[in-house]
């Protein structure tokens, strides 16, 4: 199947189904066979593995996953696409198509997530599936290229962000390839990237407990908007926005001094230091 045929075929099926691609559902269908093969190769799926696909669309990737995995759970929120997939895989012995919002479902255990995910929900997908304890799956996904940059090199001021720091506390980025927007139909307004990610071999013990993990995620979300400020100033602003912490300015200064926390600009901090500081703050306020 060459690329052009793929585009023609995708448009034909969508036309037949009467589906007008929905922007808010991130409906941009992969029409480039080379990218599909690259995803499958990167995924290194064994016959013992269960794979989760979020947003199966017209099932281009699902067809390849079916050949490789023991079991494929393919979620599709769109009723018409779901019905199409249901018919397409009706005789499959290892593909299960589920018509549900993958963000609100009780998802069966799986070893890997392999998906051209709706890029509109990349943040929530990372939060639900990856900012977890130690059992996060390996992921091979297509996400927005600008996001892939933010998780790849935190040393760059531009990349230092909530998503970059949180991601790197939990996960390692193994591979990243930029993909032209022309590989999708309809052509999205942004470039995309194929990423391979895997959970950290040793997760910081502070992040293993749900309450502490939640606190860390809030802490990072609270200070990274002020990355160009000193740590103490960013902390003051974070706490101002989070009244439940109820620390006065002098208590914040005391916290920083008594723990000998260096008061450099937030974006100069290493991830391990941010986790350690967050742990101290958790103890100080609990
Ligand atoms: N994987 C397909 C389709 C990608 S488009 C391909 O590569 O061609 C993204 C798909 O995700 C769309 O079909 C959209 O309907 C679906 N989707 C969007 N939000 C979803 C959600 N919350 N849960 C499950 N599917 C979703």
PDB file of C-alpha atoms and ligand atoms in Angstrom:
ATOM      1  CA  UNK A   1       0.000   0.000   0.000  1.00  0.00           C
ATOM      2  CA  UNK A   2       1.598   3.307  -0.957  1.00  0.00           C
ATOM      3  CA  UNK A   3       0.997   6.592   0.841  1.00  0.00           C
ATOM      4  CA  UNK A   4      -1.363   8.059  -1.723  1.00  0.00           C
ATOM      5  CA  UNK A   5      -3.572   4.983  -1.656  1.00  0.00           C
ATOM      6  CA  UNK A   6      -3.739   5.283   2.083  1.00  0.00           C
ATOM      7  CA  UNK A   7      -5.011   8.839   1.878  1.00  0.00           C
ATOM      8  CA  UNK A   8      -7.557   7.936  -0.775  1.00  0.00           C
ATOM      9  CA  UNK A   9      -8.718   4.948   1.197  1.00  0.00           C
ATOM     10  CA  UNK A  10      -8.990   6.883   4.472  1.00  0.00           C
ATOM     11  CA  UNK A  11     -11.081   9.606   2.837  1.00  0.00           C
ATOM     12  CA  UNK A  12     -13.231   7.032   1.121  1.00  0.00           C
ATOM     13  CA  UNK A  13     -14.017   5.175   4.347  1.00  0.00           C
ATOM     14  CA  UNK A  14     -14.726   8.378   6.267  1.00  0.00           C
ATOM     15  CA  UNK A  15     -17.022   9.529   3.469  1.00  0.00           C
ATOM     16  CA  UNK A  16     -18.856   6.260   3.421  1.00  0.00           C
ATOM     17  CA  UNK A  17     -19.305   6.375   7.187  1.00  0.00           C
ATOM     18  CA  UNK A  18     -20.388  10.000   7.024  1.00  0.00           C
ATOM     19  CA  UNK A  19     -17.704  10.973   9.516  1.00  0.00           C
ATOM     20  CA  UNK A  20     -16.431  14.540   9.369  1.00  0.00           C
ATOM     21  CA  UNK A  21     -13.188  14.476  11.372  1.00  0.00           C
ATOM     22  CA  UNK A  22     -13.748  16.070  14.750  1.00  0.00           C
ATOM     23  CA  UNK A  23     -11.013  18.443  15.842  1.00  0.00           C
ATOM     24  CA  UNK A  24     -11.795  18.360  19.541  1.00  0.00           C
ATOM     25  CA  UNK A  25     -11.516  14.548  19.511  1.00  0.00           C
ATOM     26  CA  UNK A  26      -8.113  14.860  17.863  1.00  0.00           C
ATOM     27  CA  UNK A  27      -9.316  12.936  14.821  1.00  0.00           C
ATOM     28  CA  UNK A  28      -6.277  13.017  12.570  1.00  0.00           C
ATOM     29  CA  UNK A  29      -5.800   9.656  10.948  1.00  0.00           C
ATOM     30  CA  UNK A  30      -2.366   8.256  10.205  1.00  0.00           C
ATOM     31  CA  UNK A  31      -2.030   7.729   6.455  1.00  0.00           C
ATOM     32  CA  UNK A  32       1.680   7.000   6.202  1.00  0.00           C
ATOM     33  CA  UNK A  33       2.541   3.335   6.172  1.00  0.00           C
ATOM     34  CA  UNK A  34       6.224   4.003   7.017  1.00  0.00           C
ATOM     35  CA  UNK A  35       5.300   5.658  10.308  1.00  0.00           C
ATOM     36  CA  UNK A  36       3.012   2.771  11.125  1.00  0.00           C
ATOM     37  CA  UNK A  37       5.828   0.283  10.564  1.00  0.00           C
ATOM     38  CA  UNK A  38       8.205   2.440  12.584  1.00  0.00           C
ATOM     39  CA  UNK A  39       5.776   2.427  15.504  1.00  0.00           C
ATOM     40  CA  UNK A  40       5.441  -1.336  15.375  1.00  0.00           C
ATOM     41  CA  UNK A  41       9.213  -1.804  15.208  1.00  0.00           C
ATOM     42  CA  UNK A  42       9.790   0.545  18.124  1.00  0.00           C
ATOM     43  CA  UNK A  43       7.114  -1.236  20.128  1.00  0.00           C
ATOM     44  CA  UNK A  44       8.955  -4.593  20.054  1.00  0.00           C
ATOM     45  CA  UNK A  45       5.791  -6.435  21.003  1.00  0.00           C
ATOM     46  CA  UNK A  46       6.100 -10.074  21.977  1.00  0.00           C
ATOM     47  CA  UNK A  47       3.423 -12.729  21.666  1.00  0.00           C
ATOM     48  CA  UNK A  48       3.008 -12.711  25.455  1.00  0.00           C
ATOM     49  CA  UNK A  49       2.152  -9.041  25.660  1.00  0.00           C
ATOM     50  CA  UNK A  50      -1.110  -7.193  26.043  1.00  0.00           C
ATOM     51  CA  UNK A  51      -1.345  -3.861  24.291  1.00  0.00           C
ATOM     52  CA  UNK A  52      -3.615  -0.900  24.911  1.00  0.00           C
ATOM     53  CA  UNK A  53      -4.536   1.353  22.012  1.00  0.00           C
ATOM     54  CA  UNK A  54      -6.161   4.687  22.854  1.00  0.00           C
ATOM     55  CA  UNK A  55      -8.210   6.073  19.974  1.00  0.00           C
ATOM     56  CA  UNK A  56      -8.167   3.301  17.373  1.00  0.00           C
ATOM     57  CA  UNK A  57      -9.818   5.434  14.672  1.00  0.00           C
ATOM     58  CA  UNK A  58     -10.111   3.370  11.504  1.00  0.00           C
ATOM     59  CA  UNK A  59      -7.932   0.629  12.919  1.00  0.00           C
ATOM     60  CA  UNK A  60      -4.794   1.072  10.786  1.00  0.00           C
ATOM     61  CA  UNK A  61      -2.528   0.528  13.775  1.00  0.00           C
ATOM     62  CA  UNK A  62      -4.879  -2.005  15.351  1.00  0.00           C
ATOM     63  CA  UNK A  63      -4.430  -4.306  12.334  1.00  0.00           C
ATOM     64  CA  UNK A  64      -0.671  -4.359  12.910  1.00  0.00           C
ATOM     65  CA  UNK A  65      -1.007  -4.778  16.678  1.00  0.00           C
ATOM     66  CA  UNK A  66      -3.344  -7.716  16.102  1.00  0.00           C
ATOM     67  CA  UNK A  67      -0.534  -9.588  14.329  1.00  0.00           C
ATOM     68  CA  UNK A  68       2.015  -9.019  17.094  1.00  0.00           C
ATOM     69  CA  UNK A  69       0.326  -9.082  20.479  1.00  0.00           C
ATOM     70  CA  UNK A  70      -1.373 -11.696  22.574  1.00  0.00           C
ATOM     71  CA  UNK A  71      -4.221  -9.300  23.237  1.00  0.00           C
ATOM     72  CA  UNK A  72      -5.185  -5.810  22.087  1.00  0.00           C
ATOM     73  CA  UNK A  73      -7.627  -3.555  23.917  1.00  0.00           C
ATOM     74  CA  UNK A  74      -8.596  -0.832  21.467  1.00  0.00           C
ATOM     75  CA  UNK A  75     -10.585   2.103  22.870  1.00  0.00           C
ATOM     76  CA  UNK A  76     -12.581   4.343  20.578  1.00  0.00           C
ATOM     77  CA  UNK A  77     -14.891   7.040  21.893  1.00  0.00           C
ATOM     78  CA  UNK A  78     -16.625   7.798  18.580  1.00  0.00           C
ATOM     79  CA  UNK A  79     -19.751   5.648  18.127  1.00  0.00           C
ATOM     80  CA  UNK A  80     -19.561   5.446  14.336  1.00  0.00           C
ATOM     81  CA  UNK A  81     -15.854   4.601  14.302  1.00  0.00           C
ATOM     82  CA  UNK A  82     -16.455   2.082  17.072  1.00  0.00           C
ATOM     83  CA  UNK A  83     -19.137   0.350  14.996  1.00  0.00           C
ATOM     84  CA  UNK A  84     -16.818   0.319  11.988  1.00  0.00           C
ATOM     85  CA  UNK A  85     -14.008  -1.206  14.058  1.00  0.00           C
ATOM     86  CA  UNK A  86     -16.344  -3.708  15.658  1.00  0.00           C
ATOM     87  CA  UNK A  87     -17.265  -5.007  12.187  1.00  0.00           C
ATOM     88  CA  UNK A  88     -13.705  -4.869  10.922  1.00  0.00           C
ATOM     89  CA  UNK A  89     -12.396  -6.991  13.812  1.00  0.00           C
ATOM     90  CA  UNK A  90     -15.490  -9.127  14.288  1.00  0.00           C
ATOM     91  CA  UNK A  91     -13.643 -12.392  13.627  1.00  0.00           C
ATOM     92  CA  UNK A  92     -10.455 -11.416  15.434  1.00  0.00           C
ATOM     93  CA  UNK A  93      -9.523 -13.676  18.322  1.00  0.00           C
ATOM     94  CA  UNK A  94      -7.270 -11.204  20.121  1.00  0.00           C
ATOM     95  CA  UNK A  95      -8.623  -7.703  19.434  1.00  0.00           C
ATOM     96  CA  UNK A  96     -11.261  -6.256  21.722  1.00  0.00           C
ATOM     97  CA  UNK A  97     -12.850  -2.983  20.640  1.00  0.00           C
ATOM     98  CA  UNK A  98     -14.272  -0.876  23.440  1.00  0.00           C
ATOM     99  CA  UNK A  99     -16.556   2.102  22.936  1.00  0.00           C
ATOM    100  CA  UNK A 100     -15.566   4.305  25.855  1.00  0.00           C
ATOM    101  CA  UNK A 101     -13.602   7.328  26.936  1.00  0.00           C
ATOM    102  CA  UNK A 102     -10.166   5.901  27.718  1.00  0.00           C
ATOM    103  CA  UNK A 103      -9.686   8.592  30.357  1.00  0.00           C
ATOM    104  CA  UNK A 104     -12.736   7.499  32.305  1.00  0.00           C
ATOM    105  CA  UNK A 105     -12.558   3.741  31.998  1.00  0.00           C
ATOM    106  CA  UNK A 106     -11.402   0.968  34.192  1.00  0.00           C
ATOM    107  CA  UNK A 107      -8.725  -0.279  31.812  1.00  0.00           C
ATOM    108  CA  UNK A 108      -7.615  -3.928  31.964  1.00  0.00           C
ATOM    109  CA  UNK A 109      -3.946  -4.639  32.771  1.00  0.00           C
ATOM    110  CA  UNK A 110      -1.607  -4.127  29.819  1.00  0.00           C
ATOM    111  CA  UNK A 111       2.127  -4.231  29.133  1.00  0.00           C
ATOM    112  CA  UNK A 112       2.376  -1.470  26.556  1.00  0.00           C
ATOM    113  CA  UNK A 113       0.453   1.458  25.178  1.00  0.00           C
ATOM    114  CA  UNK A 114       0.897   1.753  21.439  1.00  0.00           C
ATOM    115  CA  UNK A 115      -1.187   4.570  20.038  1.00  0.00           C
ATOM    116  CA  UNK A 116      -1.541   7.467  17.740  1.00  0.00           C
ATOM    117  CA  UNK A 117      -3.360   9.115  20.610  1.00  0.00           C
ATOM    118  CA  UNK A 118      -5.730  12.031  20.252  1.00  0.00           C
ATOM    119  CA  UNK A 119      -3.135  14.731  20.829  1.00  0.00           C
ATOM    120  CA  UNK A 120      -5.741  16.904  22.496  1.00  0.00           C
ATOM    121  CA  UNK A 121      -5.542  14.669  25.579  1.00  0.00           C
ATOM    122  CA  UNK A 122      -1.818  13.957  25.849  1.00  0.00           C
ATOM    123  CA  UNK A 123      -1.561  15.673  29.255  1.00  0.00           C
ATOM    124  CA  UNK A 124      -4.381  13.663  30.874  1.00  0.00           C
ATOM    125  CA  UNK A 125      -3.071  10.434  29.292  1.00  0.00           C
ATOM    126  CA  UNK A 126       0.343  11.002  30.838  1.00  0.00           C
ATOM    127  CA  UNK A 127      -1.236  11.796  34.172  1.00  0.00           C
ATOM    128  CA  UNK A 128      -3.511   8.768  34.270  1.00  0.00           C
ATOM    129  CA  UNK A 129      -1.245   6.134  32.761  1.00  0.00           C
ATOM    130  CA  UNK A 130       2.255   7.314  33.530  1.00  0.00           C
ATOM    131  CA  UNK A 131       2.456   9.401  36.672  1.00  0.00           C
ATOM    132  CA  UNK A 132       1.926   6.308  38.713  1.00  0.00           C
ATOM    133  CA  UNK A 133       3.733   3.960  41.011  1.00  0.00           C
ATOM    134  CA  UNK A 134       6.040   1.459  39.450  1.00  0.00           C
ATOM    135  CA  UNK A 135       3.804  -0.401  37.058  1.00  0.00           C
ATOM    136  CA  UNK A 136       3.466   2.088  34.241  1.00  0.00           C
ATOM    137  CA  UNK A 137       3.526   0.542  30.787  1.00  0.00           C
ATOM    138  CA  UNK A 138       6.114   1.187  28.123  1.00  0.00           C
ATOM    139  CA  UNK A 139       4.609   3.648  25.648  1.00  0.00           C
ATOM    140  CA  UNK A 140       4.987   4.172  21.926  1.00  0.00           C
ATOM    141  CA  UNK A 141       2.897   7.157  21.024  1.00  0.00           C
ATOM    142  CA  UNK A 142       2.487  10.007  18.633  1.00  0.00           C
ATOM    143  CA  UNK A 143       2.241  13.331  20.431  1.00  0.00           C
ATOM    144  CA  UNK A 144       2.600  17.000  19.601  1.00  0.00           C
ATOM    145  CA  UNK A 145       6.173  17.763  18.567  1.00  0.00           C
ATOM    146  CA  UNK A 146       6.400  20.810  20.829  1.00  0.00           C
ATOM    147  CA  UNK A 147       5.484  18.608  23.793  1.00  0.00           C
ATOM    148  CA  UNK A 148       8.080  16.030  22.834  1.00  0.00           C
ATOM    149  CA  UNK A 149      10.665  18.816  22.936  1.00  0.00           C
ATOM    150  CA  UNK A 150       9.569  19.870  26.393  1.00  0.00           C
ATOM    151  CA  UNK A 151      10.089  16.380  27.777  1.00  0.00           C
ATOM    152  CA  UNK A 152      13.411  15.839  26.055  1.00  0.00           C
ATOM    153  CA  UNK A 153      15.849  18.485  27.204  1.00  0.00           C
ATOM    154  CA  UNK A 154      15.105  20.256  30.449  1.00  0.00           C
ATOM    155  CA  UNK A 155      18.432  22.043  30.422  1.00  0.00           C
ATOM    156  CA  UNK A 156      16.962  24.366  27.823  1.00  0.00           C
ATOM    157  CA  UNK A 157      15.091  27.203  29.510  1.00  0.00           C
ATOM    158  CA  UNK A 158      12.286  26.992  26.944  1.00  0.00           C
ATOM    159  CA  UNK A 159      11.664  23.324  27.687  1.00  0.00           C
ATOM    160  CA  UNK A 160      11.609  23.604  31.468  1.00  0.00           C
ATOM    161  CA  UNK A 161       7.916  23.185  32.147  1.00  0.00           C
ATOM    162  CA  UNK A 162       5.335  21.425  34.219  1.00  0.00           C
ATOM    163  CA  UNK A 163       5.022  18.566  31.747  1.00  0.00           C
ATOM    164  CA  UNK A 164       8.784  18.305  31.230  1.00  0.00           C
ATOM    165  CA  UNK A 165       9.665  18.101  34.912  1.00  0.00           C
ATOM    166  CA  UNK A 166       6.806  15.813  35.908  1.00  0.00           C
ATOM    167  CA  UNK A 167       7.403  13.490  32.972  1.00  0.00           C
ATOM    168  CA  UNK A 168      11.092  13.145  33.771  1.00  0.00           C
ATOM    169  CA  UNK A 169      10.425  12.405  37.425  1.00  0.00           C
ATOM    170  CA  UNK A 170       8.485   9.305  36.435  1.00  0.00           C
ATOM    171  CA  UNK A 171       9.625   8.309  32.966  1.00  0.00           C
ATOM    172  CA  UNK A 172      12.578   8.101  30.630  1.00  0.00           C
ATOM    173  CA  UNK A 173      12.324   9.198  27.032  1.00  0.00           C
ATOM    174  CA  UNK A 174      13.991   6.449  25.002  1.00  0.00           C
ATOM    175  CA  UNK A 175      13.482   7.650  21.437  1.00  0.00           C
ATOM    176  CA  UNK A 176      11.933  10.576  19.636  1.00  0.00           C
ATOM    177  CA  UNK A 177      11.359  11.192  15.926  1.00  0.00           C
ATOM    178  CA  UNK A 178       9.694  14.191  14.426  1.00  0.00           C
ATOM    179  CA  UNK A 179       6.867  13.399  12.015  1.00  0.00           C
ATOM    180  CA  UNK A 180       5.570  15.690   9.326  1.00  0.00           C
ATOM    181  CA  UNK A 181       1.982  16.815   9.698  1.00  0.00           C
ATOM    182  CA  UNK A 182       1.454  15.577   6.139  1.00  0.00           C
ATOM    183  CA  UNK A 183       1.408  11.997   7.407  1.00  0.00           C
ATOM    184  CA  UNK A 184      -2.111  12.580   8.754  1.00  0.00           C
ATOM    185  CA  UNK A 185      -5.548  13.235   7.365  1.00  0.00           C
ATOM    186  CA  UNK A 186      -6.837  15.838   7.899  1.00  0.00           C
ATOM    187  CA  UNK A 187      -3.464  17.622   8.138  1.00  0.00           C
ATOM    188  CA  UNK A 188      -3.211  18.931  11.717  1.00  0.00           C
ATOM    189  CA  UNK A 189      -2.073  22.471  12.451  1.00  0.00           C
ATOM    190  CA  UNK A 190       1.032  21.212  14.268  1.00  0.00           C
ATOM    191  CA  UNK A 191       3.910  18.821  13.702  1.00  0.00           C
ATOM    192  CA  UNK A 192       3.989  15.618  15.637  1.00  0.00           C
ATOM    193  CA  UNK A 193       6.552  13.264  17.057  1.00  0.00           C
ATOM    194  CA  UNK A 194       6.780   9.576  17.679  1.00  0.00           C
ATOM    195  CA  UNK A 195       8.069   8.903  21.166  1.00  0.00           C
ATOM    196  CA  UNK A 196       9.069   5.785  23.020  1.00  0.00           C
ATOM    197  CA  UNK A 197       8.899   6.114  26.778  1.00  0.00           C
ATOM    198  CA  UNK A 198       9.517   3.803  29.676  1.00  0.00           C
ATOM    199  CA  UNK A 199       9.045   4.061  33.439  1.00  0.00           C
ATOM    200  CA  UNK A 200      12.151   4.856  35.487  1.00  0.00           C
ATOM    201  CA  UNK A 201      13.892   1.717  36.644  1.00  0.00           C
ATOM    202  CA  UNK A 202      14.069   3.128  40.149  1.00  0.00           C
ATOM    203  CA  UNK A 203      11.352   5.562  40.947  1.00  0.00           C
ATOM    204  CA  UNK A 204      12.174   7.996  43.760  1.00  0.00           C
ATOM    205  CA  UNK A 205      10.610   6.479  46.876  1.00  0.00           C
ATOM    206  CA  UNK A 206       8.761   9.727  47.660  1.00  0.00           C
ATOM    207  CA  UNK A 207       6.771   9.244  44.453  1.00  0.00           C
ATOM    208  CA  UNK A 208       5.677   5.729  45.296  1.00  0.00           C
ATOM    209  CA  UNK A 209       2.945   6.834  47.692  1.00  0.00           C
ATOM    210  CA  UNK A 210      -0.244   8.197  46.130  1.00  0.00           C
ATOM    211  CA  UNK A 211      -0.703  11.176  48.499  1.00  0.00           C
ATOM    212  CA  UNK A 212       2.912  12.237  48.162  1.00  0.00           C
ATOM    213  CA  UNK A 213       2.808  11.742  44.406  1.00  0.00           C
ATOM    214  CA  UNK A 214      -0.248  13.973  44.180  1.00  0.00           C
ATOM    215  CA  UNK A 215       1.504  16.597  46.280  1.00  0.00           C
ATOM    216  CA  UNK A 216       4.549  16.478  44.006  1.00  0.00           C
ATOM    217  CA  UNK A 217       2.448  16.899  40.851  1.00  0.00           C
ATOM    218  CA  UNK A 218       0.706  19.919  42.424  1.00  0.00           C
ATOM    219  CA  UNK A 219       4.002  21.329  43.633  1.00  0.00           C
ATOM    220  CA  UNK A 220       5.534  21.157  40.152  1.00  0.00           C
ATOM    221  CA  UNK A 221       2.389  22.591  38.548  1.00  0.00           C
ATOM    222  CA  UNK A 222       2.524  25.366  41.155  1.00  0.00           C
ATOM    223  CA  UNK A 223       6.146  26.462  40.795  1.00  0.00           C
ATOM    224  CA  UNK A 224       6.987  25.883  37.110  1.00  0.00           C
ATOM    225  CA  UNK A 225       4.870  28.838  35.902  1.00  0.00           C
ATOM    226  CA  UNK A 226       7.380  30.951  37.866  1.00  0.00           C
ATOM    227  CA  UNK A 227      10.482  29.210  36.516  1.00  0.00           C
ATOM    228  CA  UNK A 228      12.332  32.495  36.047  1.00  0.00           C
ATOM    229  CA  UNK A 229      11.857  33.510  39.687  1.00  0.00           C
ATOM    230  CA  UNK A 230      13.918  32.446  42.670  1.00  0.00           C
ATOM    231  CA  UNK A 231      12.778  29.285  44.331  1.00  0.00           C
ATOM    232  CA  UNK A 232      11.511  31.127  47.430  1.00  0.00           C
ATOM    233  CA  UNK A 233       9.441  33.532  45.319  1.00  0.00           C
ATOM    234  CA  UNK A 234       7.965  30.719  43.269  1.00  0.00           C
ATOM    235  CA  UNK A 235       7.109  28.894  46.470  1.00  0.00           C
ATOM    236  CA  UNK A 236       5.368  31.987  47.867  1.00  0.00           C
ATOM    237  CA  UNK A 237       3.274  32.249  44.703  1.00  0.00           C
ATOM    238  CA  UNK A 238       2.471  28.539  44.738  1.00  0.00           C
ATOM    239  CA  UNK A 239       1.359  28.702  48.358  1.00  0.00           C
ATOM    240  CA  UNK A 240      -0.670  31.843  47.748  1.00  0.00           C
ATOM    241  CA  UNK A 241      -2.610  29.881  45.120  1.00  0.00           C
ATOM    242  CA  UNK A 242      -3.029  26.940  47.450  1.00  0.00           C
ATOM    243  CA  UNK A 243      -4.523  28.251  50.691  1.00  0.00           C
ATOM    244  CA  UNK A 244      -4.786  24.753  52.186  1.00  0.00           C
ATOM    245  CA  UNK A 245      -1.019  24.854  52.715  1.00  0.00           C
ATOM    246  CA  UNK A 246      -1.374  27.932  54.934  1.00  0.00           C
ATOM    247  CA  UNK A 247       2.273  28.904  55.267  1.00  0.00           C
ATOM    248  CA  UNK A 248       3.128  32.511  55.996  1.00  0.00           C
ATOM    249  CA  UNK A 249       5.959  34.268  54.166  1.00  0.00           C
ATOM    250  CA  UNK A 250       8.181  34.061  57.229  1.00  0.00           C
ATOM    251  CA  UNK A 251       7.489  30.355  57.578  1.00  0.00           C
ATOM    252  CA  UNK A 252       8.484  29.878  53.947  1.00  0.00           C
ATOM    253  CA  UNK A 253      11.776  31.697  54.572  1.00  0.00           C
ATOM    254  CA  UNK A 254      12.325  29.645  57.688  1.00  0.00           C
ATOM    255  CA  UNK A 255      11.629  26.449  55.747  1.00  0.00           C
ATOM    256  CA  UNK A 256      14.187  27.378  53.081  1.00  0.00           C
ATOM    257  CA  UNK A 257      16.860  28.484  55.571  1.00  0.00           C
ATOM    258  CA  UNK A 258      16.495  25.627  58.001  1.00  0.00           C
ATOM    259  CA  UNK A 259      16.745  23.073  55.210  1.00  0.00           C
ATOM    260  CA  UNK A 260      19.613  24.893  53.463  1.00  0.00           C
ATOM    261  CA  UNK A 261      17.698  24.919  50.186  1.00  0.00           C
ATOM    262  CA  UNK A 262      19.548  26.922  47.571  1.00  0.00           C
ATOM    263  CA  UNK A 263      17.495  29.881  46.425  1.00  0.00           C
ATOM    264  CA  UNK A 264      18.484  29.914  42.767  1.00  0.00           C
ATOM    265  CA  UNK A 265      16.034  30.358  39.913  1.00  0.00           C
ATOM    266  CA  UNK A 266      13.592  27.501  39.592  1.00  0.00           C
ATOM    267  CA  UNK A 267      14.707  26.490  36.109  1.00  0.00           C
ATOM    268  CA  UNK A 268      18.254  25.873  37.360  1.00  0.00           C
ATOM    269  CA  UNK A 269      17.070  23.102  39.659  1.00  0.00           C
ATOM    270  CA  UNK A 270      17.626  19.456  38.846  1.00  0.00           C
ATOM    271  CA  UNK A 271      14.711  17.052  39.057  1.00  0.00           C
ATOM    272  CA  UNK A 272      16.151  15.093  41.976  1.00  0.00           C
ATOM    273  CA  UNK A 273      16.592  18.313  43.914  1.00  0.00           C
ATOM    274  CA  UNK A 274      12.995  19.321  43.205  1.00  0.00           C
ATOM    275  CA  UNK A 275      11.741  15.957  44.449  1.00  0.00           C
ATOM    276  CA  UNK A 276      13.881  16.185  47.583  1.00  0.00           C
ATOM    277  CA  UNK A 277      12.691  19.749  48.264  1.00  0.00           C
ATOM    278  CA  UNK A 278       9.096  18.724  47.698  1.00  0.00           C
ATOM    279  CA  UNK A 279       9.539  15.914  50.219  1.00  0.00           C
ATOM    280  CA  UNK A 280      10.879  18.396  52.795  1.00  0.00           C
ATOM    281  CA  UNK A 281       7.930  20.700  52.153  1.00  0.00           C
ATOM    282  CA  UNK A 282       5.526  17.799  52.511  1.00  0.00           C
ATOM    283  CA  UNK A 283       7.022  16.920  55.871  1.00  0.00           C
ATOM    284  CA  UNK A 284       7.096  20.559  56.968  1.00  0.00           C
ATOM    285  CA  UNK A 285       3.404  21.022  56.185  1.00  0.00           C
ATOM    286  CA  UNK A 286       2.027  17.660  57.297  1.00  0.00           C
TER     287      UNK A 286
HETATM  288  N1  LIG B   1      -5.173   5.680  15.829  1.00  0.00           N
HETATM  289  C1  LIG B   1      -5.902   6.142  14.649  1.00  0.00           C
HETATM  290  C2  LIG B   1      -6.763   7.355  14.945  1.00  0.00           C
HETATM  291  C3  LIG B   1      -6.067   8.555  15.501  1.00  0.00           C
HETATM  292  S1  LIG B   1      -7.144   9.902  15.697  1.00  0.00           S
HETATM  293  C4  LIG B   1      -4.929   6.402  13.533  1.00  0.00           C
HETATM  294  O1  LIG B   1      -3.743   6.363  13.777  1.00  0.00           O
HETATM  295  O2  LIG B   1      -5.339   6.656  12.419  1.00  0.00           O
HETATM  296  C5  LIG B   1      -7.541   9.785  17.419  1.00  0.00           C
HETATM  297  C6  LIG B   1      -8.715   8.884  17.709  1.00  0.00           C
HETATM  298  O3  LIG B   1      -8.970   8.903  19.124  1.00  0.00           O
HETATM  299  C7  LIG B   1     -10.015   9.308  17.063  1.00  0.00           C
HETATM  300  O4  LIG B   1     -10.568   8.218  16.386  1.00  0.00           O
HETATM  301  C8  LIG B   1     -10.899   9.764  18.236  1.00  0.00           C
HETATM  302  O5  LIG B   1     -12.279   9.524  18.003  1.00  0.00           O
HETATM  303  C9  LIG B   1     -10.365   8.932  19.373  1.00  0.00           C
HETATM  304  N2  LIG B   1     -10.539   9.504  20.722  1.00  0.00           N
HETATM  305  C10 LIG B   1     -10.516  10.818  21.079  1.00  0.00           C
HETATM  306  N3  LIG B   1     -10.648  10.968  22.405  1.00  0.00           N
HETATM  307  C11 LIG B   1     -10.755   9.706  22.929  1.00  0.00           C
HETATM  308  C12 LIG B   1     -10.932   9.192  24.256  1.00  0.00           C
HETATM  309  N4  LIG B   1     -11.012  10.008  25.304  1.00  0.00           N
HETATM  310  N5  LIG B   1     -11.027   7.840  24.417  1.00  0.00           N
HETATM  311  C13 LIG B   1     -10.959   7.017  23.344  1.00  0.00           C
HETATM  312  N6  LIG B   1     -10.802   7.443  22.078  1.00  0.00           N
HETATM  313  C14 LIG B   1     -10.700   8.772  21.858  1.00  0.00           C
END
